[in-house]
XYZ file of C-alpha atoms in Angstrom:
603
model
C 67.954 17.563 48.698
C 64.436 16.047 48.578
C 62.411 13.472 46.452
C 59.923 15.430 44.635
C 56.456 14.416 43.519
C 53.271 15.658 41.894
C 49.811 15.411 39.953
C 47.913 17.771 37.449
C 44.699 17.656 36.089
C 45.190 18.938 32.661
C 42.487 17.656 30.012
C 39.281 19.438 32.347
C 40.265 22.233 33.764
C 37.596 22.087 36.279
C 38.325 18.333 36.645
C 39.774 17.081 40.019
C 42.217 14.765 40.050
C 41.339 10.962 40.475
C 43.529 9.548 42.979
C 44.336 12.299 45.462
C 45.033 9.870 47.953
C 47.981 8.725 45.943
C 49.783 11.706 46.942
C 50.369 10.447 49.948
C 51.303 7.043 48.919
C 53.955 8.989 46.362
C 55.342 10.939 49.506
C 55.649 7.589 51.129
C 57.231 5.748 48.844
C 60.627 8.501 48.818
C 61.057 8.364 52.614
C 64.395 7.150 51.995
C 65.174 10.566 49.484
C 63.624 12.946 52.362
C 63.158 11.414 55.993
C 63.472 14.732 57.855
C 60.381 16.212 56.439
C 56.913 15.536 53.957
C 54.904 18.500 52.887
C 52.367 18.422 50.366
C 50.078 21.956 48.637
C 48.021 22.114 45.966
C 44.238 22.059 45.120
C 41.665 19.493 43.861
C 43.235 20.033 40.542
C 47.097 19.964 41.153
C 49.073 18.451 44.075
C 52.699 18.653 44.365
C 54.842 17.628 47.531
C 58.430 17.213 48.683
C 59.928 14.783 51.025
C 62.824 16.781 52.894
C 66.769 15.423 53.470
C 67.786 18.796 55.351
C 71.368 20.004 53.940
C 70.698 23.623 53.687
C 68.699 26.227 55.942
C 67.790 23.861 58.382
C 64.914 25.418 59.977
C 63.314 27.670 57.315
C 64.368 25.852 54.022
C 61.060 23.205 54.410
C 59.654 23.153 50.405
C 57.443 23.209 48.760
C 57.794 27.483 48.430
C 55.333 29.557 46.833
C 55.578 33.464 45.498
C 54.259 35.858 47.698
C 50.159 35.756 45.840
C 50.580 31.618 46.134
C 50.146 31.555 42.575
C 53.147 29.652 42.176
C 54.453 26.526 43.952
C 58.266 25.118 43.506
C 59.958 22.018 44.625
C 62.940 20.891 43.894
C 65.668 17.906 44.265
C 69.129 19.272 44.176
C 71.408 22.236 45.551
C 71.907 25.821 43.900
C 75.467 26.114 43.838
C 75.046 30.288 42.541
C 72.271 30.844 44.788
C 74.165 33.640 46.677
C 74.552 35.653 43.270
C 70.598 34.989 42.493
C 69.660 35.547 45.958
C 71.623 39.359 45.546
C 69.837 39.896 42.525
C 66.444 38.651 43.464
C 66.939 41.129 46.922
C 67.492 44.532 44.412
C 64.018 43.773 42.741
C 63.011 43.437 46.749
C 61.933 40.151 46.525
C 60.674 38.855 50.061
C 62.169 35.673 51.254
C 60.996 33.780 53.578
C 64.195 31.139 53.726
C 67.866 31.679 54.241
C 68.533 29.019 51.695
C 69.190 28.486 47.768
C 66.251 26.875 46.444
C 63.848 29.436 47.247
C 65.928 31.537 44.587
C 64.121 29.827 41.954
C 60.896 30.878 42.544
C 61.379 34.524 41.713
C 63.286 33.545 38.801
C 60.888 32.254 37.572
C 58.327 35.054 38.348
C 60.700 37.522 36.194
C 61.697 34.615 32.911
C 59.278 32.058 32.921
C 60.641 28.664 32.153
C 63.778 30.144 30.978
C 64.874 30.980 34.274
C 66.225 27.531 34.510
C 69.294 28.164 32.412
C 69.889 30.996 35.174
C 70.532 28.059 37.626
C 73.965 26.136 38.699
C 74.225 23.186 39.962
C 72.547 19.678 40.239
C 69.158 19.419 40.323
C 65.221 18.070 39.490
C 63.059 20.381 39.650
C 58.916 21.373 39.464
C 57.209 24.592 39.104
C 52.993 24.776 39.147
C 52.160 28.173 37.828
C 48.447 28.175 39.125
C 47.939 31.546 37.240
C 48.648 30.376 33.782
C 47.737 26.654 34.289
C 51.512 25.547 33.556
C 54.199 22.865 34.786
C 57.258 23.371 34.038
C 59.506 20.227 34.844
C 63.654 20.465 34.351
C 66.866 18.794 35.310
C 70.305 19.987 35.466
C 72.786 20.209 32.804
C 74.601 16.550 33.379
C 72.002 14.724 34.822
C 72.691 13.954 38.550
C 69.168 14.393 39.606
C 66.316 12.393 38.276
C 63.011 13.346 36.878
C 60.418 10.895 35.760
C 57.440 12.176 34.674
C 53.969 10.363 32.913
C 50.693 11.264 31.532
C 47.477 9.105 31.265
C 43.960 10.830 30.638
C 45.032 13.878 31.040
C 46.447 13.956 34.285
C 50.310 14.683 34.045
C 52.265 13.480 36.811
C 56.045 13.419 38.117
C 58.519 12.094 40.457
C 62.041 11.731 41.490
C 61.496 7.881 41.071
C 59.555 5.838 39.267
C 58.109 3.650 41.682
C 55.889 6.911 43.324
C 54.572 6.973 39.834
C 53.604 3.510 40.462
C 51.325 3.990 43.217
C 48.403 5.475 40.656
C 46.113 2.258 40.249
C 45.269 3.127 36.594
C 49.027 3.225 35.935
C 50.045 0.406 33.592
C 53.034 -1.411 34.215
C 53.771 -3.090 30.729
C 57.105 -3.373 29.252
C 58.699 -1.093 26.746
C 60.279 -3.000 23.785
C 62.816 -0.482 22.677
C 64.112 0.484 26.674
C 64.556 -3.371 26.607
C 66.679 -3.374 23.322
C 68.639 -0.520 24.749
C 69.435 -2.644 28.200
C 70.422 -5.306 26.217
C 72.764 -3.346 24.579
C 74.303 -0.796 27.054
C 73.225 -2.415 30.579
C 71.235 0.658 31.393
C 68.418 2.338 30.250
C 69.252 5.592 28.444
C 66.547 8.725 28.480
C 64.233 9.381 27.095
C 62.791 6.144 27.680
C 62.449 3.563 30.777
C 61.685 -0.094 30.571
C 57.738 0.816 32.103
C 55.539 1.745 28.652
C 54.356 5.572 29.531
C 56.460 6.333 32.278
C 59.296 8.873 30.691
C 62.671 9.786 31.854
C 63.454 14.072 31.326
C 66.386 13.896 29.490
C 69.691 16.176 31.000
C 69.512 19.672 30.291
C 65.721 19.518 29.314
C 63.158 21.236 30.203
C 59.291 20.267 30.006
C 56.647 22.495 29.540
C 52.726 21.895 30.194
C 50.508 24.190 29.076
C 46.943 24.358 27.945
C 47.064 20.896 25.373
C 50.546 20.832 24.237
C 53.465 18.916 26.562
C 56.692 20.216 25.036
C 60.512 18.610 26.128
C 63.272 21.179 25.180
C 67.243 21.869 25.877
C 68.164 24.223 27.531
C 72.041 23.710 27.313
C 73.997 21.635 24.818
C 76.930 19.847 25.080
C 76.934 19.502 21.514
C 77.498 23.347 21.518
C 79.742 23.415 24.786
C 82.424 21.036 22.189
C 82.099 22.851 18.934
C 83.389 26.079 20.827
C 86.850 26.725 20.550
C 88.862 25.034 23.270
C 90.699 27.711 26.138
C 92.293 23.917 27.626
C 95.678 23.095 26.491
C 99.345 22.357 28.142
C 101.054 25.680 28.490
C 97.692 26.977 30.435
C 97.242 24.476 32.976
C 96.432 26.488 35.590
C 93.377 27.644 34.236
C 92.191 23.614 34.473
C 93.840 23.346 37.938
C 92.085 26.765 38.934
C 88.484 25.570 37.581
C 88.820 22.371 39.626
C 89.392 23.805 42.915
C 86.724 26.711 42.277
C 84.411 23.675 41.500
C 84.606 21.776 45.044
C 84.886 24.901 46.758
C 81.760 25.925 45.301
C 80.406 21.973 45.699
C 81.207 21.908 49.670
C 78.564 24.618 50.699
C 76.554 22.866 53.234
C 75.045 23.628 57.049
C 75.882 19.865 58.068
C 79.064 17.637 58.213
C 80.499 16.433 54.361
C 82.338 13.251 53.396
C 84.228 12.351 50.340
C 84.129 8.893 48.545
C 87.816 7.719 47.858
C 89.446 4.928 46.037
C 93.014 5.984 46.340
C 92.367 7.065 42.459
C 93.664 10.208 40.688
C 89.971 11.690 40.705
C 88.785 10.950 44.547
C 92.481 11.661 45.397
C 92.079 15.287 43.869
C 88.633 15.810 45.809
C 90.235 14.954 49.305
C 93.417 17.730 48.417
C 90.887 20.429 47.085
C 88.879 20.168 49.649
C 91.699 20.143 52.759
C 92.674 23.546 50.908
C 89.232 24.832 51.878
C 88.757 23.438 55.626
C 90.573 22.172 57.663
C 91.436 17.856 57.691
C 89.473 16.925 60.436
C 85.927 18.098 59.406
C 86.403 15.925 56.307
C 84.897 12.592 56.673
C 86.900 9.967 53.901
C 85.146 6.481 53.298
C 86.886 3.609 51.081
C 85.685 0.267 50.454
C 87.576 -3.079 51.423
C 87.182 -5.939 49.171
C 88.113 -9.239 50.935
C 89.173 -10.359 47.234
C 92.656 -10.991 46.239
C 93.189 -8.314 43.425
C 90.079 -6.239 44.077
C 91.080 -4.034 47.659
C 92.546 -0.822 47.228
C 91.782 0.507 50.357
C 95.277 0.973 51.278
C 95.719 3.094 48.541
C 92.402 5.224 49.677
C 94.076 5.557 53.407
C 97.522 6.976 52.220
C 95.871 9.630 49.929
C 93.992 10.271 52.983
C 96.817 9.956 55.660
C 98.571 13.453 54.683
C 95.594 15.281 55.542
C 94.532 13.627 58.398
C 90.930 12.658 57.610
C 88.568 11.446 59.962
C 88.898 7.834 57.621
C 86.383 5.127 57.667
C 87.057 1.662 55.789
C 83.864 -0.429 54.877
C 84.294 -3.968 54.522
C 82.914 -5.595 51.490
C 82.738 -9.101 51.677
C 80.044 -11.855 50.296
C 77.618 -11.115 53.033
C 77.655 -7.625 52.988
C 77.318 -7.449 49.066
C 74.678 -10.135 49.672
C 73.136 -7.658 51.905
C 73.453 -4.746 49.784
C 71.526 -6.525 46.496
C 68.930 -7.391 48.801
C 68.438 -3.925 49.371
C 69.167 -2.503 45.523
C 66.587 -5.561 43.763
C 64.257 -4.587 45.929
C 64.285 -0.576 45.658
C 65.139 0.145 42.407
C 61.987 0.738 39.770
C 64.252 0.629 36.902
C 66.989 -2.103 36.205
C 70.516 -1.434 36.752
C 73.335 -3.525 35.662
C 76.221 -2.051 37.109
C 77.336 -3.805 39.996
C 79.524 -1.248 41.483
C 75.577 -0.080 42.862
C 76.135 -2.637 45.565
C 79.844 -1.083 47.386
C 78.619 2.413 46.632
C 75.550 1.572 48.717
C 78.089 0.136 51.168
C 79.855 3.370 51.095
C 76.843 5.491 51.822
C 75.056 3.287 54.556
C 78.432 4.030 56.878
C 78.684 7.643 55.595
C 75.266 8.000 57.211
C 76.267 7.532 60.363
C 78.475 10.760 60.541
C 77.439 13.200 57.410
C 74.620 13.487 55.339
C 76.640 15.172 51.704
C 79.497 13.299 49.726
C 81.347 14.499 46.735
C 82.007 11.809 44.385
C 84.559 11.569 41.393
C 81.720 10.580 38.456
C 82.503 12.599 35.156
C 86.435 12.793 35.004
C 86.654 9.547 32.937
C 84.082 10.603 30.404
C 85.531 14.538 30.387
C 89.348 13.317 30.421
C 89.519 9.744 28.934
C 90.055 7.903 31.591
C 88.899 4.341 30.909
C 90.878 1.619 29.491
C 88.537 1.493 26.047
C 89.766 4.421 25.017
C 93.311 3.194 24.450
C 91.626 0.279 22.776
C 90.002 2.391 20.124
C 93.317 3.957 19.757
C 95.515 0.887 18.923
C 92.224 -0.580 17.113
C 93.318 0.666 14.155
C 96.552 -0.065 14.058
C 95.791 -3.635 15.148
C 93.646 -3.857 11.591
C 96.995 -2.660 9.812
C 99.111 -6.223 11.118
C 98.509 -8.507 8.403
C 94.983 -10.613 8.910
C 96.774 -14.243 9.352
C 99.013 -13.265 12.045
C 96.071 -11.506 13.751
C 94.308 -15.234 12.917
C 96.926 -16.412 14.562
C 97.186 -14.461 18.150
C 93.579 -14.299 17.995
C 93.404 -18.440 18.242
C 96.365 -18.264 21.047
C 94.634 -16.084 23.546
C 91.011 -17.786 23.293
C 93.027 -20.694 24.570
C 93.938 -19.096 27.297
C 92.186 -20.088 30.148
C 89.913 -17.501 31.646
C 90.058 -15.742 34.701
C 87.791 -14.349 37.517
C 90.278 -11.774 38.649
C 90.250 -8.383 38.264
C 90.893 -6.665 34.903
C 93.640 -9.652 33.992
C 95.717 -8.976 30.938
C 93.810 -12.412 30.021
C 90.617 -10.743 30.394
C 91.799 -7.514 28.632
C 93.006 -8.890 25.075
C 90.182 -11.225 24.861
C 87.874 -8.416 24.772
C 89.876 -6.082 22.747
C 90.245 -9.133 19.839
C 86.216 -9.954 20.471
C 85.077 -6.602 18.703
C 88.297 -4.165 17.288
C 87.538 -4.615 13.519
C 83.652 -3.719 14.569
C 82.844 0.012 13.736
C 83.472 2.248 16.676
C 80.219 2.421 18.404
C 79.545 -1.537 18.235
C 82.958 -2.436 19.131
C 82.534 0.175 22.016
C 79.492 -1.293 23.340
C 80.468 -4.635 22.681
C 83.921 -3.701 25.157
C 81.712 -2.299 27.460
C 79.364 -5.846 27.963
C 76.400 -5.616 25.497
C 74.496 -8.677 25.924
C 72.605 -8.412 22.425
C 72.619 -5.290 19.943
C 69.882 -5.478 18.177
C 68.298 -4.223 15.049
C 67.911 -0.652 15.071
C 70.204 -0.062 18.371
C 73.151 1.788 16.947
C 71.697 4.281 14.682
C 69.416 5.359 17.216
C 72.175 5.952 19.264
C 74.803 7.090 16.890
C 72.314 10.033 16.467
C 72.775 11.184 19.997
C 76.475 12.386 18.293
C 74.589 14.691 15.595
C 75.373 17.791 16.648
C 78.845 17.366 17.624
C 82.015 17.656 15.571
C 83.090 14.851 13.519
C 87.195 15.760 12.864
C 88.046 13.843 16.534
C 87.146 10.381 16.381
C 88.557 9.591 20.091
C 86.586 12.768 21.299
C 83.445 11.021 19.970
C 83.629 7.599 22.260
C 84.364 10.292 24.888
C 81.259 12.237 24.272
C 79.235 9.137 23.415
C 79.788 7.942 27.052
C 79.168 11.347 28.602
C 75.955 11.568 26.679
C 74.791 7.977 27.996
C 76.871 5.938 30.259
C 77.601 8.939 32.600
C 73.981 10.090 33.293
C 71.881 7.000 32.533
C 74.589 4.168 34.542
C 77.304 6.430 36.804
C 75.069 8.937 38.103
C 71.952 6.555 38.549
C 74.096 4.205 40.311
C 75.079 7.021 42.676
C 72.098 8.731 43.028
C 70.098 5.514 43.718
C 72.515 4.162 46.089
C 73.704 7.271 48.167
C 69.644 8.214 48.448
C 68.736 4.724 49.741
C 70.942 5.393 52.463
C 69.595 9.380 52.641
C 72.995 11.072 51.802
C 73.260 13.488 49.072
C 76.289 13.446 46.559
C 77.604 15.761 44.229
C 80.129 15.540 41.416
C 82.903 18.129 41.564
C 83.822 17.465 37.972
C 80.361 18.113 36.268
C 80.486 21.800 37.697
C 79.060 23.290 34.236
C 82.537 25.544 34.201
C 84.573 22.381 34.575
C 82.478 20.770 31.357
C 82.516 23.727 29.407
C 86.145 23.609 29.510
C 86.783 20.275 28.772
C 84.428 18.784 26.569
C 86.003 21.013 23.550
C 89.626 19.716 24.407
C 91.179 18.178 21.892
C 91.556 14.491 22.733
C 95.051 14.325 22.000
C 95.501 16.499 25.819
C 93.071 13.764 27.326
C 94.588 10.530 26.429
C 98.297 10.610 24.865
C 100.322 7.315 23.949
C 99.600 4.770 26.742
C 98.373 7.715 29.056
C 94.774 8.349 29.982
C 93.534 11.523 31.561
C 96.780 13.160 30.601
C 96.056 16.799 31.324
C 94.116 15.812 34.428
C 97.180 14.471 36.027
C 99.304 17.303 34.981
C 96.943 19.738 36.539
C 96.949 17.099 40.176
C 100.895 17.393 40.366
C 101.245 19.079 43.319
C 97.986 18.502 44.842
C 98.363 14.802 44.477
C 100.922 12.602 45.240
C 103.066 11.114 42.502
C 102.474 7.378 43.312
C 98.448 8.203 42.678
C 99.001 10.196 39.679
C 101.542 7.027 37.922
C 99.044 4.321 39.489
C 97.321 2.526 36.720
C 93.651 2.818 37.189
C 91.448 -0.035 38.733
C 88.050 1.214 39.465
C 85.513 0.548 41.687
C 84.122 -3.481 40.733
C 82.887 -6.479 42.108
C 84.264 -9.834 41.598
C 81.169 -10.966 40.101
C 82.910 -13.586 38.523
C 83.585 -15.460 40.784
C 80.030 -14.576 42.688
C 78.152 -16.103 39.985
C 80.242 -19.340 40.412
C 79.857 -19.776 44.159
C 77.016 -17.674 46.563
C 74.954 -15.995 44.152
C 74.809 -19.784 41.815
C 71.295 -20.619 43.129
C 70.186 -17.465 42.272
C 71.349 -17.280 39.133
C 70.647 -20.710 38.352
C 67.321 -19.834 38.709
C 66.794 -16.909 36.502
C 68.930 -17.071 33.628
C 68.212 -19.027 31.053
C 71.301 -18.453 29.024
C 74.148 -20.689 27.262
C 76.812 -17.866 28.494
C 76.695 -19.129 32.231
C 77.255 -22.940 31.550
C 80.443 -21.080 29.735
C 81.152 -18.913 32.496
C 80.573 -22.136 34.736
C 83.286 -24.163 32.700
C 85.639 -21.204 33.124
C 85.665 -20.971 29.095
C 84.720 -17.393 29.224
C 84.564 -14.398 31.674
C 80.929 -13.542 30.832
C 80.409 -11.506 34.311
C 80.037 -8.272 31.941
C 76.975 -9.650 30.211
C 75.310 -12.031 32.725
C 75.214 -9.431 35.737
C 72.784 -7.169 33.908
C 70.715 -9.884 32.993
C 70.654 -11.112 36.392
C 69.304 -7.674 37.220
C 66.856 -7.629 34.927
C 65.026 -10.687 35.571
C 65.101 -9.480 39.573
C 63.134 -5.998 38.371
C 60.991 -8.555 36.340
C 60.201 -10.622 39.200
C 60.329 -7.550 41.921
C 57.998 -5.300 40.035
C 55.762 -7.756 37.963
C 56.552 -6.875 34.729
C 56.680 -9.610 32.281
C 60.367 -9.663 29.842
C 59.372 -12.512 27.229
């Protein structure tokens, strides 16, 4: 695991590049992704560099490598969970290593396929490849999109990083706002790929790759999901062990490391069944197990997290997360993050990963099981949505002027709280009432066909399948997995997600949604597969998630702060206690602090 980083001089061939000096200044500013190590090769012409977090191959696994005649230079940002099988193959064509690890095993790859050597690859990754010879980059990110790759190009020069503020340490790089990445964040809270809010600067999309060669730049897939759900589905009931069996191969596969590994847990079905594959693998007490404590009534469910963890005797950590310590924590995030984030839950993962530091350096993490199994409470809205536009329209009048009477609370996904939003948007077509459940602040002209077409290519005879694809296709890489990413790397700890193993998503995403969510049940397969493996009392829990009670942050310690920067009618609502508005005023808190941190103007 590494930031990666890098500059080519494309439009002159004999051209060097104009701000070699920024290389260093790049390297600098992803400390936090790499502090055991910087290294930097290259030419007056092309420069690329890795800053080193050492998980695998301690001593001989430093990056960048380069083939044998130093014609070609690799980094990359990620692990190699198949590495073993490449590295067997790569040894019959008598390939000579010069590491003991699994990224060198791109590099002959690559020597033998070219760019398509990356669909050869498993796991989670960011990667760069400088062909010298042939004068090409080739750029690519793994299949779900744990690992980031931002990438620009201005005069010429092409240039690429793990984050975008070491593309921000180029003087000539401009640092104006993008329209339609604002649109977007005003309608999802995130910033989806392609685009990012800074004009030029470009996010690789999941499963792409980018190639750079002579005058053409050219972004291709390289997997589809699309394709992975049109296939006919192997998942059902009466089969269940093949689901259970994918699982465990996943984390087994997912705990390969040469220093100690933790586990984030919630007490949840998805953490839960992380801690129980992985006791089946080692033993209890070489598994670290961290859970946050919220000092707010309604939000702890750290004693949930312990019990899971109690069975298998853990070494268990509990990390308190109070007012000053989330205080503390968006200090930190506002002033590290290059591209606005408004999920709060950044803030306790952060948390999470700043203790985890202190005894391993890799976590698995539960992100992709709601998107792959239906696991969030909108999905049983769109269900009954429906139905609800069936009751006859005055007696829906009628309980819809009832519960905006009710008064509103701060508390934690209150039944209050829930029917308010499901009233606010159910007769909406799917994908606005979807994002208007999920906190849009404004959907704009032009925002839902753009991202309607992201559901093109996949079949159209599952409606429920379709929300669960939208969100795997956007909130799962561009808010869950930046939100981890960012915040475990801040702290330098690597995660990895169990259930985005590519065998676990090519199983799943063709399932037919009735085996994901059934009646009032969500996940429903999932939880048959954890009997056994999971304790009844997790698997009948009702699920919480990991939030913050912003709601009532807004009203008392973060006031000032938001008093200052939003200019909005929704928090003199919130204020009154009208209205929960903590879903659409915490993102636009966040934006105005990347505004003001990074000096980008919004109006």
């Amino acid at each position: 695991m590494c930031g990666i980083f890098g500059a080519i001089a494309r439009e002159n061939p004999d051209a060097p590049l104009r701000y070699p000096e920024a290389l260093a200044k790049m390297a600098a500013s992803l400390k936090h992704r790499g502090p055991d190590g910087e290294c930097i090769v290259g030419h007056e012409r092309a420069r690329i560099g890795a800053r080193r977090l050492a998980i695998m191959d301690l001593t001989t696994g430093d990056q960048p490598f380069q083939s044998p005649d130093s014609k070609i230079w690799m980094v990359c940002n990620g692990e190699i969970y198949n590495a073993p099988d490449l590295r067997r193959e790569a040894t019959t064509w008598r390939y000579p290593f010069r590491s003991r690890g699994d990224i060198e095993t791109i590099v002959p790859f690559y020597e033998r396929y070219g760019p398509d050597a990356v669909a050869r690859l498993e796991g989670m990754f960011g990667l760069a490849v400088w062909d010298d010879a042939r004068k090409r980059l080739v750029l690519a990110r793994d299949r779900a999109g744990e690992k980031p790759l931002f990438w620009t190009e201005i005069d010429g020069e092409l240039r690429f990083a793990s984050e975008i503020q070491a593309l921000l340490e180029f003087p000539d790089q401009p640092r104006r706002l993008n329209r339609k990445a604002l649109s977007l964040y005003r309608a999802l809270g995130y910033v989806p790929a392609p685009y990012t809010m800074f004009d030029g600067i470009h996010k690789l999309p999941p499963a792409s790759l980018l190639v750079a060669e002579g005058g053409r730049t050219e972004v291709r897939s390289y997997w589809s999901a699309a394709d992975a759900a049109s296939r006919p589905s192997q998942l059902a009931l009466e089969n269940i062990s093949l689901l259970r069996e994918t699982l465990l191969g996943a984390v087994q596969r997912e705990l390969m490391s040469d220093v100690p590994l933790g586990i984030f847990t919630s007490g949840g079905l998805d953490s839960s069944l992380l801690v129980a594959a992985a006791a089946r693998a080692m033993p209890g007490d070489q598994i670290h197990t961290y859970a946050v404590r919220f000092t707010e009534p309604g939000y702890d469910e750290s004693e949930y997290a312990e019990a899971v963890t109690h069975d298998i005797a853990s070494v268990h950590h509990v990390v308190t997360a109070d007012d000053e310590s989330l205080g503390r924590a968006l200090d930190v995030v506002s002033r590290s993050l290059a591209e606005p984030l408004g999920d709060p839950a950044v803030l306790p993962t952060w948390l999470l990963a700043e203790t985890a530091r202190q005894n391993v350096k890799v976590i698995l993490s539960g992100e992709g099981a709601d998107e792959l199994f239906g696991g969030y409470p909108t999905y049983l809205g769109h269900k009954f949505a429906e139905r609800w536009q069936r009751v006859p329209r005055l007696l829906r009048g009628a309980v819809r002027w009832a519960v905006d009477r009710w008064p509103s609370s701060t508390g934690k996904m209150t039944l209050e709280y829930m029917l308010k939003q499901f009233l606010a948007a159910t007769e909406l077509p799917w994908l606005e009432r979807h994002l208007t459940w999920l906190g849009a602040v404004a959907i704009e002209e032009g925002v839902v066909p753009e991202l309607a077409c992201k559901l093109d290519r996949f079949p159209h005879d599952d409606p429920l399948n379709r929300v669960l694809w939208f969100d795997f296709l956007t909130y799962l890489p561009d808010d869950l997995l930046v939100k981890v990413d960012r915040a475990t790397m801040l702290a330098s700890v690597e995660a990895r997600a169990p259930f985005l193993d590519r065998a676990v998503m090519e199983l799943v995403l063709p399932a037919a949604a009735r085996f994901k969510v059934r009646g009032l049940t969500t996940k429903a397969i999932l939880k048959e597969a954890a009997r056994g493996f999971v304790p009844d009392a997790v698997i009948n829990r009702q699920k919480r998630g990991l939030s913050v009670p912003v709601a009532r942050w807004l009203n008392t310690g973060l006031a000032p702060l938001a008093d200052r920067l939003l200019d909005t009618p929704l928090l003199a609502e919130h204020r009154a206690g009208r209205r929960n508005h903590a879903r659409r005023l915490w993102p636009q808190l966040m934006l105005a602090l990347w505004s003001e941190r990074w000096g980008v103007a919004i109006s």
